[in-house]
């Protein structure tokens, strides 16, 4: 059986789809499963164990009819038996109808007219569960499994060397992901937690737990905030994993993760690191499973910057 899933969205969205893909592979071990994702999200599948091929298409671009036609041709050439539309788009539904794939699964609503099997879209629940609901139309009715990633051995070895370089291989460490989300194509001010707030949190942590190092994860776009924090908190350490496997490995070694709503959040959930996550407008229940390991702090104003460091510290020491 050949299956293709059309999955718009960022890297975090892809990781939230992993339980669905893993369950599909578990029930149909001989199935070849491909995904079609936005170019910015292809990197997520470095840590997936269930995918045969990752194809790319920029769903959000101003695609011409020729672009959509090329996508239809690419899908038809591979002769899939099943297509799964993860988004709700009448254009994607039409596209799948044009491919002639016999089983086309998706949500009720936009584009459902062109699908062969649909299920109710329940966006208020945990997003991994929303995706997993689609499998019911393929005869899979098991509960949604936990997020999991498959970290390549070279990335684990890199993390071990990185921990030694930072001098945290024997002490453990608190990891902070201070920046904006990779899953967002443009910076959103409501997704950025100010350096002055992080500074207060770090200084309090260093005062109360001086023997537990604080490590910042620096993405290329976060250079300014990291530089600012280094000036005021010179004892912090910085790591810059250049792929999602290395990020998963370094997060997996942390004693505690502090992060905004980001790719790092979903990675932290997948590797089961204790996590405190800061949310602006997004409802935490949509992006975090129910677990004592994962604590959410949501802004009362829907603006991330309005979460006071005091509230975060109370959650750290009391949570």
PDB file of C-alpha atoms in Angstrom:
ATOM      1  CA  UNK A   1       0.000   0.000   0.000  1.00  0.00           C
ATOM      2  CA  UNK A   2       1.290   3.448  -0.934  1.00  0.00           C
ATOM      3  CA  UNK A   3       0.128   6.383   1.181  1.00  0.00           C
ATOM      4  CA  UNK A   4       0.716  10.113   0.770  1.00  0.00           C
ATOM      5  CA  UNK A   5      -0.069  12.742   3.410  1.00  0.00           C
ATOM      6  CA  UNK A   6      -0.375  16.394   2.410  1.00  0.00           C
ATOM      7  CA  UNK A   7       0.797  18.352   5.455  1.00  0.00           C
ATOM      8  CA  UNK A   8       0.961  22.152   5.401  1.00  0.00           C
ATOM      9  CA  UNK A   9       2.490  23.954   8.376  1.00  0.00           C
ATOM     10  CA  UNK A  10       5.811  24.312  10.127  1.00  0.00           C
ATOM     11  CA  UNK A  11       8.202  21.866  11.738  1.00  0.00           C
ATOM     12  CA  UNK A  12       6.200  21.796  14.967  1.00  0.00           C
ATOM     13  CA  UNK A  13       3.085  20.778  13.026  1.00  0.00           C
ATOM     14  CA  UNK A  14       5.009  17.932  11.416  1.00  0.00           C
ATOM     15  CA  UNK A  15       6.230  16.601  14.773  1.00  0.00           C
ATOM     16  CA  UNK A  16       2.662  16.633  16.055  1.00  0.00           C
ATOM     17  CA  UNK A  17       1.772  14.414  13.082  1.00  0.00           C
ATOM     18  CA  UNK A  18       4.423  11.801  13.975  1.00  0.00           C
ATOM     19  CA  UNK A  19       2.098   9.715  16.227  1.00  0.00           C
ATOM     20  CA  UNK A  20      -0.354   9.424  13.318  1.00  0.00           C
ATOM     21  CA  UNK A  21       2.355   8.360  10.892  1.00  0.00           C
ATOM     22  CA  UNK A  22       3.884   5.944  13.401  1.00  0.00           C
ATOM     23  CA  UNK A  23       0.515   4.330  14.125  1.00  0.00           C
ATOM     24  CA  UNK A  24      -0.223   4.021  10.416  1.00  0.00           C
ATOM     25  CA  UNK A  25       3.109   2.257   9.936  1.00  0.00           C
ATOM     26  CA  UNK A  26       2.452   0.026  12.943  1.00  0.00           C
ATOM     27  CA  UNK A  27      -0.916  -1.157  11.587  1.00  0.00           C
ATOM     28  CA  UNK A  28       0.324  -1.396   8.002  1.00  0.00           C
ATOM     29  CA  UNK A  29       4.034  -2.304   8.350  1.00  0.00           C
ATOM     30  CA  UNK A  30       4.498  -2.867   4.618  1.00  0.00           C
ATOM     31  CA  UNK A  31       3.005   0.482   3.649  1.00  0.00           C
ATOM     32  CA  UNK A  32       5.194   3.062   1.944  1.00  0.00           C
ATOM     33  CA  UNK A  33       4.317   6.436   3.446  1.00  0.00           C
ATOM     34  CA  UNK A  34       5.314   9.696   1.768  1.00  0.00           C
ATOM     35  CA  UNK A  35       4.604  13.238   2.912  1.00  0.00           C
ATOM     36  CA  UNK A  36       4.295  16.454   0.937  1.00  0.00           C
ATOM     37  CA  UNK A  37       5.319  19.394   3.135  1.00  0.00           C
ATOM     38  CA  UNK A  38       6.371  23.006   2.803  1.00  0.00           C
ATOM     39  CA  UNK A  39      10.101  23.388   2.027  1.00  0.00           C
ATOM     40  CA  UNK A  40      10.749  24.962   5.452  1.00  0.00           C
ATOM     41  CA  UNK A  41       9.397  21.845   7.159  1.00  0.00           C
ATOM     42  CA  UNK A  42      11.313  19.108   5.353  1.00  0.00           C
ATOM     43  CA  UNK A  43      13.986  19.085   8.067  1.00  0.00           C
ATOM     44  CA  UNK A  44      11.500  17.664  10.605  1.00  0.00           C
ATOM     45  CA  UNK A  45      11.642  14.219   9.024  1.00  0.00           C
ATOM     46  CA  UNK A  46      15.270  13.722   9.984  1.00  0.00           C
ATOM     47  CA  UNK A  47      13.854  12.375  13.255  1.00  0.00           C
ATOM     48  CA  UNK A  48      10.948  10.343  11.850  1.00  0.00           C
ATOM     49  CA  UNK A  49      11.196   6.574  11.522  1.00  0.00           C
ATOM     50  CA  UNK A  50       8.020   6.008   9.513  1.00  0.00           C
ATOM     51  CA  UNK A  51       8.473   7.980   6.288  1.00  0.00           C
ATOM     52  CA  UNK A  52       9.653   6.653   2.956  1.00  0.00           C
ATOM     53  CA  UNK A  53      10.062   9.942   1.062  1.00  0.00           C
ATOM     54  CA  UNK A  54       9.618  13.637   1.840  1.00  0.00           C
ATOM     55  CA  UNK A  55       8.369  15.747  -1.074  1.00  0.00           C
ATOM     56  CA  UNK A  56       7.946  19.515  -0.984  1.00  0.00           C
ATOM     57  CA  UNK A  57       5.324  21.988  -2.144  1.00  0.00           C
ATOM     58  CA  UNK A  58       4.805  25.506  -0.869  1.00  0.00           C
ATOM     59  CA  UNK A  59       1.083  25.469  -0.106  1.00  0.00           C
ATOM     60  CA  UNK A  60       1.103  29.112   0.999  1.00  0.00           C
ATOM     61  CA  UNK A  61       2.886  30.503  -2.050  1.00  0.00           C
ATOM     62  CA  UNK A  62       0.999  32.207  -4.865  1.00  0.00           C
ATOM     63  CA  UNK A  63       1.010  29.087  -6.936  1.00  0.00           C
ATOM     64  CA  UNK A  64      -0.017  29.211 -10.576  1.00  0.00           C
ATOM     65  CA  UNK A  65      -2.250  26.634 -12.223  1.00  0.00           C
ATOM     66  CA  UNK A  66       0.913  25.152 -13.684  1.00  0.00           C
ATOM     67  CA  UNK A  67       2.385  24.705 -10.176  1.00  0.00           C
ATOM     68  CA  UNK A  68      -0.737  22.882  -8.997  1.00  0.00           C
ATOM     69  CA  UNK A  69      -0.739  20.875 -12.214  1.00  0.00           C
ATOM     70  CA  UNK A  70       2.850  19.793 -11.615  1.00  0.00           C
ATOM     71  CA  UNK A  71       1.903  18.666  -8.112  1.00  0.00           C
ATOM     72  CA  UNK A  72      -1.001  16.612  -9.492  1.00  0.00           C
ATOM     73  CA  UNK A  73       1.365  15.035 -12.010  1.00  0.00           C
ATOM     74  CA  UNK A  74       3.959  14.219  -9.353  1.00  0.00           C
ATOM     75  CA  UNK A  75       1.325  12.537  -7.183  1.00  0.00           C
ATOM     76  CA  UNK A  76      -0.228  10.612 -10.081  1.00  0.00           C
ATOM     77  CA  UNK A  77       3.173   9.288 -11.172  1.00  0.00           C
ATOM     78  CA  UNK A  78       3.619   7.593  -7.811  1.00  0.00           C
ATOM     79  CA  UNK A  79       0.291   5.732  -8.006  1.00  0.00           C
ATOM     80  CA  UNK A  80      -0.782   6.105  -4.392  1.00  0.00           C
ATOM     81  CA  UNK A  81      -3.570   3.979  -2.938  1.00  0.00           C
ATOM     82  CA  UNK A  82      -4.432   6.350  -0.086  1.00  0.00           C
ATOM     83  CA  UNK A  83      -4.171  10.120   0.341  1.00  0.00           C
ATOM     84  CA  UNK A  84      -4.522  11.927   3.676  1.00  0.00           C
ATOM     85  CA  UNK A  85      -5.308  15.651   3.625  1.00  0.00           C
ATOM     86  CA  UNK A  86      -4.168  17.038   6.964  1.00  0.00           C
ATOM     87  CA  UNK A  87      -5.283  20.599   6.258  1.00  0.00           C
ATOM     88  CA  UNK A  88      -8.718  21.929   5.306  1.00  0.00           C
ATOM     89  CA  UNK A  89      -8.498  23.320   1.809  1.00  0.00           C
ATOM     90  CA  UNK A  90     -10.959  22.941  -1.029  1.00  0.00           C
ATOM     91  CA  UNK A  91      -8.064  23.394  -3.461  1.00  0.00           C
ATOM     92  CA  UNK A  92      -6.152  20.471  -1.951  1.00  0.00           C
ATOM     93  CA  UNK A  93      -9.370  18.432  -1.994  1.00  0.00           C
ATOM     94  CA  UNK A  94      -9.848  19.220  -5.676  1.00  0.00           C
ATOM     95  CA  UNK A  95      -6.220  18.379  -6.364  1.00  0.00           C
ATOM     96  CA  UNK A  96      -6.578  14.965  -4.726  1.00  0.00           C
ATOM     97  CA  UNK A  97      -9.737  14.273  -6.723  1.00  0.00           C
ATOM     98  CA  UNK A  98      -7.819  15.073  -9.904  1.00  0.00           C
ATOM     99  CA  UNK A  99      -5.078  12.594  -8.974  1.00  0.00           C
ATOM    100  CA  UNK A 100      -7.559   9.720  -9.054  1.00  0.00           C
ATOM    101  CA  UNK A 101      -6.305   8.236  -5.771  1.00  0.00           C
ATOM    102  CA  UNK A 102      -9.053   5.752  -4.783  1.00  0.00           C
ATOM    103  CA  UNK A 103      -9.092   6.482  -1.024  1.00  0.00           C
ATOM    104  CA  UNK A 104      -8.948  10.159  -0.059  1.00  0.00           C
ATOM    105  CA  UNK A 105      -9.234  10.900   3.656  1.00  0.00           C
ATOM    106  CA  UNK A 106      -9.727  14.300   5.287  1.00  0.00           C
ATOM    107  CA  UNK A 107     -11.884  16.468   7.500  1.00  0.00           C
ATOM    108  CA  UNK A 108     -15.462  17.534   7.034  1.00  0.00           C
ATOM    109  CA  UNK A 109     -15.716  21.095   5.760  1.00  0.00           C
ATOM    110  CA  UNK A 110     -13.775  22.774   2.986  1.00  0.00           C
ATOM    111  CA  UNK A 111     -12.831  20.383   0.206  1.00  0.00           C
ATOM    112  CA  UNK A 112     -14.747  17.459   1.729  1.00  0.00           C
ATOM    113  CA  UNK A 113     -16.838  17.166  -1.452  1.00  0.00           C
ATOM    114  CA  UNK A 114     -13.759  15.820  -3.248  1.00  0.00           C
ATOM    115  CA  UNK A 115     -12.820  13.266  -0.574  1.00  0.00           C
ATOM    116  CA  UNK A 116     -14.056   9.687  -0.246  1.00  0.00           C
ATOM    117  CA  UNK A 117     -13.977   9.540   3.580  1.00  0.00           C
ATOM    118  CA  UNK A 118     -14.211  12.369   6.081  1.00  0.00           C
ATOM    119  CA  UNK A 119     -14.255  12.851   9.834  1.00  0.00           C
ATOM    120  CA  UNK A 120     -15.308  15.753  12.050  1.00  0.00           C
ATOM    121  CA  UNK A 121     -12.648  18.390  12.659  1.00  0.00           C
ATOM    122  CA  UNK A 122     -12.240  18.984  16.424  1.00  0.00           C
ATOM    123  CA  UNK A 123      -9.683  21.792  16.757  1.00  0.00           C
ATOM    124  CA  UNK A 124     -10.156  22.347  20.482  1.00  0.00           C
ATOM    125  CA  UNK A 125      -8.428  19.081  21.384  1.00  0.00           C
ATOM    126  CA  UNK A 126      -4.682  18.326  21.420  1.00  0.00           C
ATOM    127  CA  UNK A 127      -3.474  18.750  17.853  1.00  0.00           C
ATOM    128  CA  UNK A 128      -1.750  15.370  17.696  1.00  0.00           C
ATOM    129  CA  UNK A 129      -5.151  13.851  18.500  1.00  0.00           C
ATOM    130  CA  UNK A 130      -6.834  15.954  15.802  1.00  0.00           C
ATOM    131  CA  UNK A 131      -4.454  14.451  13.254  1.00  0.00           C
ATOM    132  CA  UNK A 132      -4.787  10.942  14.663  1.00  0.00           C
ATOM    133  CA  UNK A 133      -8.582  11.062  14.233  1.00  0.00           C
ATOM    134  CA  UNK A 134      -8.024  10.770  10.484  1.00  0.00           C
ATOM    135  CA  UNK A 135      -6.864   7.170  10.915  1.00  0.00           C
ATOM    136  CA  UNK A 136     -10.348   6.128  11.993  1.00  0.00           C
ATOM    137  CA  UNK A 137     -11.298   6.254   8.325  1.00  0.00           C
ATOM    138  CA  UNK A 138      -8.585   3.663   7.662  1.00  0.00           C
ATOM    139  CA  UNK A 139      -9.831   1.263  10.322  1.00  0.00           C
ATOM    140  CA  UNK A 140      -7.436   2.388  13.071  1.00  0.00           C
ATOM    141  CA  UNK A 141      -9.307   3.249  16.275  1.00  0.00           C
ATOM    142  CA  UNK A 142      -6.520   3.069  18.853  1.00  0.00           C
ATOM    143  CA  UNK A 143      -5.773   6.013  21.181  1.00  0.00           C
ATOM    144  CA  UNK A 144      -3.265   8.566  19.922  1.00  0.00           C
ATOM    145  CA  UNK A 145       0.214   7.498  21.064  1.00  0.00           C
ATOM    146  CA  UNK A 146       2.683   9.907  22.645  1.00  0.00           C
ATOM    147  CA  UNK A 147       4.989  12.027  20.517  1.00  0.00           C
ATOM    148  CA  UNK A 148       8.260  10.266  19.780  1.00  0.00           C
ATOM    149  CA  UNK A 149      11.289  11.018  17.646  1.00  0.00           C
ATOM    150  CA  UNK A 150      14.023   8.801  16.270  1.00  0.00           C
ATOM    151  CA  UNK A 151      17.326  10.646  16.819  1.00  0.00           C
ATOM    152  CA  UNK A 152      20.143   9.567  14.458  1.00  0.00           C
ATOM    153  CA  UNK A 153      23.254   8.188  16.162  1.00  0.00           C
ATOM    154  CA  UNK A 154      25.563  10.962  14.812  1.00  0.00           C
ATOM    155  CA  UNK A 155      23.293  13.572  16.427  1.00  0.00           C
ATOM    156  CA  UNK A 156      23.420  11.769  19.781  1.00  0.00           C
ATOM    157  CA  UNK A 157      27.213  11.637  19.548  1.00  0.00           C
ATOM    158  CA  UNK A 158      27.311  15.349  18.705  1.00  0.00           C
ATOM    159  CA  UNK A 159      25.227  16.135  21.800  1.00  0.00           C
ATOM    160  CA  UNK A 160      27.533  14.096  24.022  1.00  0.00           C
ATOM    161  CA  UNK A 161      30.560  16.028  22.727  1.00  0.00           C
ATOM    162  CA  UNK A 162      28.658  19.307  23.038  1.00  0.00           C
ATOM    163  CA  UNK A 163      27.812  18.605  26.672  1.00  0.00           C
ATOM    164  CA  UNK A 164      31.496  17.976  27.388  1.00  0.00           C
ATOM    165  CA  UNK A 165      32.471  21.172  25.546  1.00  0.00           C
ATOM    166  CA  UNK A 166      30.011  23.133  27.660  1.00  0.00           C
ATOM    167  CA  UNK A 167      31.155  21.419  30.844  1.00  0.00           C
ATOM    168  CA  UNK A 168      27.652  20.157  31.681  1.00  0.00           C
ATOM    169  CA  UNK A 169      28.078  16.443  31.006  1.00  0.00           C
ATOM    170  CA  UNK A 170      28.274  15.587  34.719  1.00  0.00           C
ATOM    171  CA  UNK A 171      26.167  18.347  36.292  1.00  0.00           C
ATOM    172  CA  UNK A 172      23.051  18.337  34.131  1.00  0.00           C
ATOM    173  CA  UNK A 173      21.658  21.649  32.891  1.00  0.00           C
ATOM    174  CA  UNK A 174      18.629  23.847  32.431  1.00  0.00           C
ATOM    175  CA  UNK A 175      17.959  24.560  28.767  1.00  0.00           C
ATOM    176  CA  UNK A 176      16.312  27.773  27.600  1.00  0.00           C
ATOM    177  CA  UNK A 177      14.969  28.317  24.104  1.00  0.00           C
ATOM    178  CA  UNK A 178      14.502  32.098  24.132  1.00  0.00           C
ATOM    179  CA  UNK A 179      13.662  32.901  20.551  1.00  0.00           C
ATOM    180  CA  UNK A 180      10.773  32.891  18.164  1.00  0.00           C
ATOM    181  CA  UNK A 181       9.368  29.781  16.547  1.00  0.00           C
ATOM    182  CA  UNK A 182      10.998  28.206  13.497  1.00  0.00           C
ATOM    183  CA  UNK A 183       7.525  27.082  12.533  1.00  0.00           C
ATOM    184  CA  UNK A 184       6.528  30.686  11.847  1.00  0.00           C
ATOM    185  CA  UNK A 185       7.746  32.103   8.521  1.00  0.00           C
ATOM    186  CA  UNK A 186       7.778  35.618   9.934  1.00  0.00           C
ATOM    187  CA  UNK A 187       8.598  36.959  13.364  1.00  0.00           C
ATOM    188  CA  UNK A 188       5.529  37.573  15.461  1.00  0.00           C
ATOM    189  CA  UNK A 189       6.090  40.027  18.308  1.00  0.00           C
ATOM    190  CA  UNK A 190       3.529  38.168  20.405  1.00  0.00           C
ATOM    191  CA  UNK A 191       5.745  35.065  20.209  1.00  0.00           C
ATOM    192  CA  UNK A 192       8.926  36.700  21.496  1.00  0.00           C
ATOM    193  CA  UNK A 193       9.678  36.808  25.214  1.00  0.00           C
ATOM    194  CA  UNK A 194      11.798  39.900  26.042  1.00  0.00           C
ATOM    195  CA  UNK A 195      15.465  39.588  27.007  1.00  0.00           C
ATOM    196  CA  UNK A 196      14.879  41.591  30.215  1.00  0.00           C
ATOM    197  CA  UNK A 197      12.362  38.956  31.369  1.00  0.00           C
ATOM    198  CA  UNK A 198      14.673  36.064  30.566  1.00  0.00           C
ATOM    199  CA  UNK A 199      17.438  37.922  32.412  1.00  0.00           C
ATOM    200  CA  UNK A 200      15.451  38.039  35.643  1.00  0.00           C
ATOM    201  CA  UNK A 201      14.604  34.347  35.370  1.00  0.00           C
ATOM    202  CA  UNK A 202      18.201  33.325  34.683  1.00  0.00           C
ATOM    203  CA  UNK A 203      19.637  35.453  37.487  1.00  0.00           C
ATOM    204  CA  UNK A 204      17.146  34.065  39.988  1.00  0.00           C
ATOM    205  CA  UNK A 205      17.899  30.535  38.850  1.00  0.00           C
ATOM    206  CA  UNK A 206      21.653  31.038  39.159  1.00  0.00           C
ATOM    207  CA  UNK A 207      21.192  32.444  42.650  1.00  0.00           C
ATOM    208  CA  UNK A 208      19.036  29.543  43.863  1.00  0.00           C
ATOM    209  CA  UNK A 209      20.758  26.749  41.912  1.00  0.00           C
ATOM    210  CA  UNK A 210      24.363  27.908  41.338  1.00  0.00           C
ATOM    211  CA  UNK A 211      25.592  24.378  40.598  1.00  0.00           C
ATOM    212  CA  UNK A 212      23.106  23.748  37.787  1.00  0.00           C
ATOM    213  CA  UNK A 213      24.324  25.445  34.565  1.00  0.00           C
ATOM    214  CA  UNK A 214      21.959  27.416  32.327  1.00  0.00           C
ATOM    215  CA  UNK A 215      22.335  26.730  28.600  1.00  0.00           C
ATOM    216  CA  UNK A 216      20.723  28.823  25.854  1.00  0.00           C
ATOM    217  CA  UNK A 217      19.748  27.372  22.486  1.00  0.00           C
ATOM    218  CA  UNK A 218      20.675  29.899  19.817  1.00  0.00           C
ATOM    219  CA  UNK A 219      19.041  29.873  16.406  1.00  0.00           C
ATOM    220  CA  UNK A 220      20.528  32.167  13.716  1.00  0.00           C
ATOM    221  CA  UNK A 221      17.694  34.678  14.132  1.00  0.00           C
ATOM    222  CA  UNK A 222      18.148  34.781  17.928  1.00  0.00           C
ATOM    223  CA  UNK A 223      21.682  36.188  17.942  1.00  0.00           C
ATOM    224  CA  UNK A 224      20.639  39.584  19.303  1.00  0.00           C
ATOM    225  CA  UNK A 225      18.706  38.281  22.311  1.00  0.00           C
ATOM    226  CA  UNK A 226      21.441  35.764  23.172  1.00  0.00           C
ATOM    227  CA  UNK A 227      24.140  38.459  22.966  1.00  0.00           C
ATOM    228  CA  UNK A 228      22.090  40.655  25.273  1.00  0.00           C
ATOM    229  CA  UNK A 229      21.702  37.863  27.829  1.00  0.00           C
ATOM    230  CA  UNK A 230      25.402  37.001  27.713  1.00  0.00           C
ATOM    231  CA  UNK A 231      26.294  40.601  28.563  1.00  0.00           C
ATOM    232  CA  UNK A 232      24.236  40.542  31.760  1.00  0.00           C
ATOM    233  CA  UNK A 233      24.602  36.855  32.666  1.00  0.00           C
ATOM    234  CA  UNK A 234      28.179  35.931  31.647  1.00  0.00           C
ATOM    235  CA  UNK A 235      28.044  32.490  33.282  1.00  0.00           C
ATOM    236  CA  UNK A 236      25.404  31.111  30.917  1.00  0.00           C
ATOM    237  CA  UNK A 237      26.433  28.771  28.132  1.00  0.00           C
ATOM    238  CA  UNK A 238      25.285  28.718  24.502  1.00  0.00           C
ATOM    239  CA  UNK A 239      24.668  25.850  22.106  1.00  0.00           C
ATOM    240  CA  UNK A 240      23.697  26.063  18.434  1.00  0.00           C
ATOM    241  CA  UNK A 241      22.444  22.720  17.088  1.00  0.00           C
ATOM    242  CA  UNK A 242      22.198  22.995  13.306  1.00  0.00           C
ATOM    243  CA  UNK A 243      19.554  20.335  12.716  1.00  0.00           C
ATOM    244  CA  UNK A 244      16.526  18.966  14.519  1.00  0.00           C
ATOM    245  CA  UNK A 245      18.260  15.717  15.463  1.00  0.00           C
ATOM    246  CA  UNK A 246      20.970  17.582  17.357  1.00  0.00           C
ATOM    247  CA  UNK A 247      18.335  19.784  18.964  1.00  0.00           C
ATOM    248  CA  UNK A 248      16.427  16.693  20.132  1.00  0.00           C
ATOM    249  CA  UNK A 249      19.591  15.142  21.531  1.00  0.00           C
ATOM    250  CA  UNK A 250      20.623  18.241  23.479  1.00  0.00           C
ATOM    251  CA  UNK A 251      17.069  18.778  24.769  1.00  0.00           C
ATOM    252  CA  UNK A 252      16.892  15.127  25.826  1.00  0.00           C
ATOM    253  CA  UNK A 253      19.878  15.608  28.133  1.00  0.00           C
ATOM    254  CA  UNK A 254      18.415  18.612  29.964  1.00  0.00           C
ATOM    255  CA  UNK A 255      17.009  18.490  33.489  1.00  0.00           C
ATOM    256  CA  UNK A 256      14.467  21.196  32.638  1.00  0.00           C
ATOM    257  CA  UNK A 257      13.420  23.008  29.471  1.00  0.00           C
ATOM    258  CA  UNK A 258      12.076  26.567  29.403  1.00  0.00           C
ATOM    259  CA  UNK A 259      10.692  27.576  26.032  1.00  0.00           C
ATOM    260  CA  UNK A 260       8.241  29.685  24.134  1.00  0.00           C
ATOM    261  CA  UNK A 261       5.682  28.099  21.802  1.00  0.00           C
ATOM    262  CA  UNK A 262       8.251  26.800  19.332  1.00  0.00           C
ATOM    263  CA  UNK A 263       9.702  23.818  17.528  1.00  0.00           C
ATOM    264  CA  UNK A 264      11.794  23.204  20.637  1.00  0.00           C
ATOM    265  CA  UNK A 265       8.596  22.745  22.639  1.00  0.00           C
ATOM    266  CA  UNK A 266       7.407  19.838  20.495  1.00  0.00           C
ATOM    267  CA  UNK A 267      10.899  18.336  20.503  1.00  0.00           C
ATOM    268  CA  UNK A 268      10.980  18.563  24.306  1.00  0.00           C
ATOM    269  CA  UNK A 269       7.610  16.818  24.568  1.00  0.00           C
ATOM    270  CA  UNK A 270       8.806  14.085  22.206  1.00  0.00           C
ATOM    271  CA  UNK A 271      11.955  13.358  24.242  1.00  0.00           C
ATOM    272  CA  UNK A 272      10.027  13.604  27.550  1.00  0.00           C
ATOM    273  CA  UNK A 273      12.089  16.380  29.142  1.00  0.00           C
ATOM    274  CA  UNK A 274      10.415  18.297  31.971  1.00  0.00           C
ATOM    275  CA  UNK A 275       9.162  21.445  30.289  1.00  0.00           C
ATOM    276  CA  UNK A 276       7.719  24.827  31.201  1.00  0.00           C
ATOM    277  CA  UNK A 277       6.226  26.491  28.125  1.00  0.00           C
ATOM    278  CA  UNK A 278       5.169  30.111  27.684  1.00  0.00           C
ATOM    279  CA  UNK A 279       2.116  30.805  25.516  1.00  0.00           C
ATOM    280  CA  UNK A 280       0.701  34.032  24.136  1.00  0.00           C
ATOM    281  CA  UNK A 281      -2.566  33.752  22.228  1.00  0.00           C
ATOM    282  CA  UNK A 282      -2.459  29.994  21.598  1.00  0.00           C
ATOM    283  CA  UNK A 283      -4.369  27.655  23.898  1.00  0.00           C
ATOM    284  CA  UNK A 284      -1.853  25.323  25.587  1.00  0.00           C
ATOM    285  CA  UNK A 285      -4.277  22.369  25.483  1.00  0.00           C
ATOM    286  CA  UNK A 286      -3.958  22.364  21.690  1.00  0.00           C
ATOM    287  CA  UNK A 287      -0.179  21.950  21.763  1.00  0.00           C
ATOM    288  CA  UNK A 288       0.595  20.124  25.014  1.00  0.00           C
ATOM    289  CA  UNK A 289      -0.528  16.661  26.107  1.00  0.00           C
ATOM    290  CA  UNK A 290      -1.914  16.203  29.607  1.00  0.00           C
ATOM    291  CA  UNK A 291       1.116  15.300  31.702  1.00  0.00           C
ATOM    292  CA  UNK A 292       2.790  16.425  34.908  1.00  0.00           C
ATOM    293  CA  UNK A 293       5.999  16.735  32.907  1.00  0.00           C
ATOM    294  CA  UNK A 294       4.720  19.612  30.778  1.00  0.00           C
ATOM    295  CA  UNK A 295       3.539  22.826  32.441  1.00  0.00           C
ATOM    296  CA  UNK A 296       2.047  25.741  30.561  1.00  0.00           C
ATOM    297  CA  UNK A 297       1.932  29.435  31.421  1.00  0.00           C
ATOM    298  CA  UNK A 298      -0.539  31.363  29.287  1.00  0.00           C
ATOM    299  CA  UNK A 299      -0.558  35.146  29.051  1.00  0.00           C
ATOM    300  CA  UNK A 300      -3.763  36.692  30.376  1.00  0.00           C
ATOM    301  CA  UNK A 301      -3.498  39.328  27.637  1.00  0.00           C
ATOM    302  CA  UNK A 302      -2.544  36.878  24.840  1.00  0.00           C
ATOM    303  CA  UNK A 303       0.803  38.699  24.573  1.00  0.00           C
ATOM    304  CA  UNK A 304       3.837  36.667  25.550  1.00  0.00           C
ATOM    305  CA  UNK A 305       5.755  39.698  26.792  1.00  0.00           C
ATOM    306  CA  UNK A 306       3.086  40.310  29.448  1.00  0.00           C
ATOM    307  CA  UNK A 307       3.945  37.117  31.350  1.00  0.00           C
ATOM    308  CA  UNK A 308       5.920  38.364  34.347  1.00  0.00           C
ATOM    309  CA  UNK A 309       9.196  36.646  35.312  1.00  0.00           C
ATOM    310  CA  UNK A 310       7.734  36.261  38.815  1.00  0.00           C
ATOM    311  CA  UNK A 311       4.968  34.015  37.467  1.00  0.00           C
ATOM    312  CA  UNK A 312       7.514  31.882  35.578  1.00  0.00           C
ATOM    313  CA  UNK A 313       9.762  31.568  38.640  1.00  0.00           C
ATOM    314  CA  UNK A 314       6.818  30.577  40.829  1.00  0.00           C
ATOM    315  CA  UNK A 315       6.060  27.803  38.338  1.00  0.00           C
ATOM    316  CA  UNK A 316       9.720  26.681  38.331  1.00  0.00           C
ATOM    317  CA  UNK A 317      10.129  26.530  42.099  1.00  0.00           C
ATOM    318  CA  UNK A 318       6.593  25.489  42.901  1.00  0.00           C
ATOM    319  CA  UNK A 319       5.743  23.409  39.835  1.00  0.00           C
TER     320      UNK A 319
END
